[in-house]
mmCIF file of C-alpha atoms in Angstrom:
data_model
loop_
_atom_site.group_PDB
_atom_site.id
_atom_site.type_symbol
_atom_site.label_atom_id
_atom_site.label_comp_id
_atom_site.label_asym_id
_atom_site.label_seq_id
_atom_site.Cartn_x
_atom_site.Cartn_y
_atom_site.Cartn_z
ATOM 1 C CA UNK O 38 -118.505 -235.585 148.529
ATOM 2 C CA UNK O 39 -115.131 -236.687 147.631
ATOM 3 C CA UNK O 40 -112.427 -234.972 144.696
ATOM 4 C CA UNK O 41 -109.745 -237.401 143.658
ATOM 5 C CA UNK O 42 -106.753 -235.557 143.678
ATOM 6 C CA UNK O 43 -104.150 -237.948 141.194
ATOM 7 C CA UNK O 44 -103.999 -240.958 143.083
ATOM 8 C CA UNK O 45 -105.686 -239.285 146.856
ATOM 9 C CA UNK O 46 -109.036 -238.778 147.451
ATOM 10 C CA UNK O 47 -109.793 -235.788 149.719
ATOM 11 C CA UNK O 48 -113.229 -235.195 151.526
ATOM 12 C CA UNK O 49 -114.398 -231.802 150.890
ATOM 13 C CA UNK O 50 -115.420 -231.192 154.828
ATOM 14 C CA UNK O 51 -111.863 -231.333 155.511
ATOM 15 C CA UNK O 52 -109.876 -229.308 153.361
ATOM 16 C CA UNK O 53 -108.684 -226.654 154.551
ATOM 17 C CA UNK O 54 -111.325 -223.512 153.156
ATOM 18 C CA UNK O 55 -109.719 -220.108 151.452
ATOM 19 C CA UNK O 56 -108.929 -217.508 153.181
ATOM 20 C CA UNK O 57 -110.210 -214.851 150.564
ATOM 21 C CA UNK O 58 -113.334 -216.602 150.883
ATOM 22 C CA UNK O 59 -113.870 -217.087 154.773
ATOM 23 C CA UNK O 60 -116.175 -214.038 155.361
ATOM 24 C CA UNK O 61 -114.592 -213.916 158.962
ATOM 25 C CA UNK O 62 -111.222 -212.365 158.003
ATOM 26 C CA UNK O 63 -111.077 -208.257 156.841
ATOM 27 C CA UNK O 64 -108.369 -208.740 154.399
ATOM 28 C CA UNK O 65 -107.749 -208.803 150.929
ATOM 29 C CA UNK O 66 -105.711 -211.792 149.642
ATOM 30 C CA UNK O 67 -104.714 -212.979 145.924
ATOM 31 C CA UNK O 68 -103.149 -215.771 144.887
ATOM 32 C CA UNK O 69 -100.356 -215.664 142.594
ATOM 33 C CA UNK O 70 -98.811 -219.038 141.420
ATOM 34 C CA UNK O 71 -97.322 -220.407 145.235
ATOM 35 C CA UNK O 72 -97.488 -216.631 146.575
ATOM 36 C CA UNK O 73 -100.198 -215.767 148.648
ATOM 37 C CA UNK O 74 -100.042 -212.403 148.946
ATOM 38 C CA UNK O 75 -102.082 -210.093 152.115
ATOM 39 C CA UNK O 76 -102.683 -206.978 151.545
ATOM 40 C CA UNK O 77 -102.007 -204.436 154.017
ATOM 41 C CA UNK O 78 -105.400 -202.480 155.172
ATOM 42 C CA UNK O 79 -105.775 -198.661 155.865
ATOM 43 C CA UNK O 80 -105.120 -198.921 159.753
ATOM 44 C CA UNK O 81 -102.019 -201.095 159.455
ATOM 45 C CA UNK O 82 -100.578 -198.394 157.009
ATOM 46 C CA UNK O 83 -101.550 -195.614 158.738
ATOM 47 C CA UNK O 84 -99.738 -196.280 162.159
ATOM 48 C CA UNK O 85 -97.161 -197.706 160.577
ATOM 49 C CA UNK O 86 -96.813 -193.806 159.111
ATOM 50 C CA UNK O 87 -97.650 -192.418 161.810
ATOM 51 C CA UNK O 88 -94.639 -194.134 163.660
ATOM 52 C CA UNK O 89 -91.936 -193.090 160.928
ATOM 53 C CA UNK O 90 -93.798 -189.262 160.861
ATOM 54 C CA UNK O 91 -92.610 -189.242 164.736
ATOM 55 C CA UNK O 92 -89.091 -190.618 163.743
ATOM 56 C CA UNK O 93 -88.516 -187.632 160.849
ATOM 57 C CA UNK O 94 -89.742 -185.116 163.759
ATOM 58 C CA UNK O 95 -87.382 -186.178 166.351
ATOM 59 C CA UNK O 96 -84.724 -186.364 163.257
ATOM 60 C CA UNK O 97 -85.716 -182.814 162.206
ATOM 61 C CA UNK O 98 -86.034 -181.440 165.932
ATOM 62 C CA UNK O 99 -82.220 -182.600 166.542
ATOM 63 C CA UNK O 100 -81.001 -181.130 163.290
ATOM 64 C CA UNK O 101 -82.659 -177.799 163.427
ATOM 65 C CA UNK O 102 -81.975 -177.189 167.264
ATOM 66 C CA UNK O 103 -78.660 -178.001 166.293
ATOM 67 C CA UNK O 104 -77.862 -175.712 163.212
ATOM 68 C CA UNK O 105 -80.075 -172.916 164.237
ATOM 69 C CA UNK O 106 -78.131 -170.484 166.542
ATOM 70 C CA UNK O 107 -75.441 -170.727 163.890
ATOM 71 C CA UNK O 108 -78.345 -169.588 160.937
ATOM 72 C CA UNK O 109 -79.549 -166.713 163.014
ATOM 73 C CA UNK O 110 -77.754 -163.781 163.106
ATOM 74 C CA UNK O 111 -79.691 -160.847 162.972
ATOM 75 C CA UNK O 112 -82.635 -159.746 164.709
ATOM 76 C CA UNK O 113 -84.418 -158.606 161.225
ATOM 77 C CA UNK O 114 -87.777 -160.357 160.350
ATOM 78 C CA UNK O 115 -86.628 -161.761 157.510
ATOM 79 C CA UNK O 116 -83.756 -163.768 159.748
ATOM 80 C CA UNK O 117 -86.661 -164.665 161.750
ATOM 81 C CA UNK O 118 -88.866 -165.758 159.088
ATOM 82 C CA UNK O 119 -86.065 -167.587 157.724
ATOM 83 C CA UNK O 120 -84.720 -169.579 160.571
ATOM 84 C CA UNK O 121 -88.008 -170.628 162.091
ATOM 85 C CA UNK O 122 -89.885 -171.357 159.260
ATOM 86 C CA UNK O 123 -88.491 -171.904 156.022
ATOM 87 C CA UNK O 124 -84.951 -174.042 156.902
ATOM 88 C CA UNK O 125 -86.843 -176.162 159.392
ATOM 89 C CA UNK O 126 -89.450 -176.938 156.406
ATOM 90 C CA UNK O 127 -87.373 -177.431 153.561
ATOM 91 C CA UNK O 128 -84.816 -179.629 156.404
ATOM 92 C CA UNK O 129 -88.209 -181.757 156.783
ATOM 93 C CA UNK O 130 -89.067 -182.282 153.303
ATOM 94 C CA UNK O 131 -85.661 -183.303 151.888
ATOM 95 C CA UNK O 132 -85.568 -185.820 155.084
ATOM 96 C CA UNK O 133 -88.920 -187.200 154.739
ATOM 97 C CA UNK O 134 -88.364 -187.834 150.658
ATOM 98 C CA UNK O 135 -84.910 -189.321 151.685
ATOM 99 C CA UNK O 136 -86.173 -191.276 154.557
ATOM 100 C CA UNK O 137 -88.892 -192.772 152.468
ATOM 101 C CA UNK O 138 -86.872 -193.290 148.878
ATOM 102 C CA UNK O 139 -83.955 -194.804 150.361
ATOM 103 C CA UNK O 140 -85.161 -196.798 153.196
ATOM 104 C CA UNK O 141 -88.258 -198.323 150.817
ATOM 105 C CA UNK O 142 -85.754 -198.866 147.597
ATOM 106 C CA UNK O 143 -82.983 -200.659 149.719
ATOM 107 C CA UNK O 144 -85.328 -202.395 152.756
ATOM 108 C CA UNK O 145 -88.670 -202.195 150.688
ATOM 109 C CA UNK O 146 -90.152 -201.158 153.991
ATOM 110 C CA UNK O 147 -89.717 -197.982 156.671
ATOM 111 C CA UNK O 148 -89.113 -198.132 160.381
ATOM 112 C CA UNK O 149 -92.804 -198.083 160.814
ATOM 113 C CA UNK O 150 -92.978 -200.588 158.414
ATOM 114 C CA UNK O 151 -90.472 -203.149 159.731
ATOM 115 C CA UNK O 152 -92.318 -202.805 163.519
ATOM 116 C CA UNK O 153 -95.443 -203.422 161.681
ATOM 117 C CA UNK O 154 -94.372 -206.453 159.304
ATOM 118 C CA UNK O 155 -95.010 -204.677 156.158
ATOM 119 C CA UNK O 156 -93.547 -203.928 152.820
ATOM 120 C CA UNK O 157 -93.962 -202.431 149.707
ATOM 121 C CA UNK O 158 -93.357 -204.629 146.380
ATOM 122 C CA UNK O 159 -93.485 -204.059 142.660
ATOM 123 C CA UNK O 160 -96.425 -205.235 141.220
ATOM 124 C CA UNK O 161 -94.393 -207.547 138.313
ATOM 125 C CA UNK O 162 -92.218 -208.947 141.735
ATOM 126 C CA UNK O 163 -89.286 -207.198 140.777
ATOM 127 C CA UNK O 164 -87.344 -205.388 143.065
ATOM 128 C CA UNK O 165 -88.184 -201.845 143.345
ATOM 129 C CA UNK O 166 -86.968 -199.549 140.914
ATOM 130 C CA UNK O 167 -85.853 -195.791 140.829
ATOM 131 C CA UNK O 168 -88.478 -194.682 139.206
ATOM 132 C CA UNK O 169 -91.155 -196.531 140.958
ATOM 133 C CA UNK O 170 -89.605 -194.950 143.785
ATOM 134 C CA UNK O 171 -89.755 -191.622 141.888
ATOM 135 C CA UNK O 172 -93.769 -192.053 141.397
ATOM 136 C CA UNK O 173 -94.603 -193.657 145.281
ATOM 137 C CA UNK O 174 -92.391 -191.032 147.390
ATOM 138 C CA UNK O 175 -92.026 -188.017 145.316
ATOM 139 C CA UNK O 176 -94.760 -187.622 142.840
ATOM 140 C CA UNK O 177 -97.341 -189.681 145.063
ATOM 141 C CA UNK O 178 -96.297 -188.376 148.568
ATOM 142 C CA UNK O 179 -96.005 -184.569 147.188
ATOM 143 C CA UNK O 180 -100.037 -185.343 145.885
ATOM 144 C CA UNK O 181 -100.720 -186.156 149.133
ATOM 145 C CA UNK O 182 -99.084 -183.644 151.153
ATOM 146 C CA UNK O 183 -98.907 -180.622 149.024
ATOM 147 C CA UNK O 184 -101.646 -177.864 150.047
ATOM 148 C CA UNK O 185 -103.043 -178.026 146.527
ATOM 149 C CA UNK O 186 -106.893 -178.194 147.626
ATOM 150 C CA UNK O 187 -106.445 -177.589 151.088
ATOM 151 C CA UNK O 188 -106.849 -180.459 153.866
ATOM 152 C CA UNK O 189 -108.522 -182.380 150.896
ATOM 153 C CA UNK O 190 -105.752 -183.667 149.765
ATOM 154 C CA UNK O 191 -105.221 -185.779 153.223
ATOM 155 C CA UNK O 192 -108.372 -187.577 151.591
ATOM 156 C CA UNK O 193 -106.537 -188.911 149.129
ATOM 157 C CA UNK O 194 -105.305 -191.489 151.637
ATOM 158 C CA UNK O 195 -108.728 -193.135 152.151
ATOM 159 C CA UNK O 196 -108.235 -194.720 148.736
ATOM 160 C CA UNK O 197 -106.351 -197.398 150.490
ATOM 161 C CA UNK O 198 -109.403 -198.398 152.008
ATOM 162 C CA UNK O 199 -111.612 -198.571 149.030
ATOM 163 C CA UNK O 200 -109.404 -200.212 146.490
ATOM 164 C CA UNK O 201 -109.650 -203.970 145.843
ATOM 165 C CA UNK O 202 -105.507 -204.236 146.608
ATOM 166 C CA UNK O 203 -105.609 -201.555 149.153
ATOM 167 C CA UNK O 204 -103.357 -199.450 147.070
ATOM 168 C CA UNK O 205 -103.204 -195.389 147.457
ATOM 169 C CA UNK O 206 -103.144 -193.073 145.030
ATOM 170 C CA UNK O 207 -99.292 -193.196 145.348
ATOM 171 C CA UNK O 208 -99.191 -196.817 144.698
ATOM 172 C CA UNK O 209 -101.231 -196.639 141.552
ATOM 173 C CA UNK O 210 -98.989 -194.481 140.016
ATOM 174 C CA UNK O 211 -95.768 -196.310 140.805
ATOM 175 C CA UNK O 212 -97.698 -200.242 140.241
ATOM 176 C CA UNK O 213 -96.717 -200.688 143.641
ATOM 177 C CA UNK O 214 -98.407 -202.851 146.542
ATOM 178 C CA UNK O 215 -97.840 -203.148 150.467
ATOM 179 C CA UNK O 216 -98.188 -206.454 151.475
ATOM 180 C CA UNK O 217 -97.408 -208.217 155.139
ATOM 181 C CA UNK O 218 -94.424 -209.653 155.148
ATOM 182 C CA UNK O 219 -94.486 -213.349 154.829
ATOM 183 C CA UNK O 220 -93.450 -214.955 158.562
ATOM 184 C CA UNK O 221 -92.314 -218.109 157.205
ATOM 185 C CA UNK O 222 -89.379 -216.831 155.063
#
């Protein structure tokens, strides 16, 4: 069967078929205007923050081995308590919400995220602003991390995998999307 196309006439056996409709790839993909956008899955994501959770630990590990001895200076529990537990934790979570704000609002994308080729994006195609970043790495992340309902909360990352645009629960709130990052450009 042939489609005229203005002035060329194109058989329908050899256009070139859809890729949101070729059953053989696992991806989601939408078509905005010229952008064709790919959605990064659950897997890609995950080592992806996997990779940048090792960075922050060897980040962390330097800082704390470094500044301890010159925290601890009693022998009292409470020193104890203090310099093994609590400044190595709150250390972590100010670099992990800085780490993730700052590299996604001035990169769009992490370490992890860079070896992987993906990014994150604003769902109007802006660039990313402060308080999308507020929603996605503080509200979002602290969801997901916080001991609120125990390990359940970890669950909240299988979202990703169940939504149409594989979004989490931290991109819904901040009408964000990670995409793969386009190779031509």
């Amino acid at each position: 069967m042939d489609q005229t196309t203005g002035s060329i006439r194109v058989k329908r056996h050899l256009r070139r078929e859809d890729d949101s409709m070729n059953p053989t790839i696992n991806h989601a993909v939408e078509e905005t205007g010229f952008v064709q956008r790919r959605y990064a899955g659950f897997w890609m994501r995950f080592w992806a923050f996997l990779f940048d959770l090792l960075i922050l630990t060897g980040i962390n590990g330097v800082l704390v081995n470094t500044w301890a001895p010159f925290i601890a200076s009693s022998d009292s529990r409470w020193s104890f308590f203090f310099t093994a537990f609590f400044v190595p934790s709150v250390l972590y979570a100010i670099l992990f919400f800085l780490y993730f704000g700052l590299m996604t609002r001035f990169f769009r994308q992490t370490l992890g995220k860079m070896i992987f080729g993906i990014e994150v994006i604003s769902a109007k195609g802006d660039r990313l602003t402060w308080g999308q970043l507020f929603f996605r790495e503080g509200v979002g992340r602290f969801l997901h991390q916080a001991p609120i309902l125990g390990n359940l909360t970890l669950l909240a990352y299988i979202v990703v995998a169940c939504t149409p645009k594989k979004q989490g629960v931290h991109d819904l709130f901040a009408e964000t999307y990670v995409v793969h990052v386009d190779e031509t450009s």
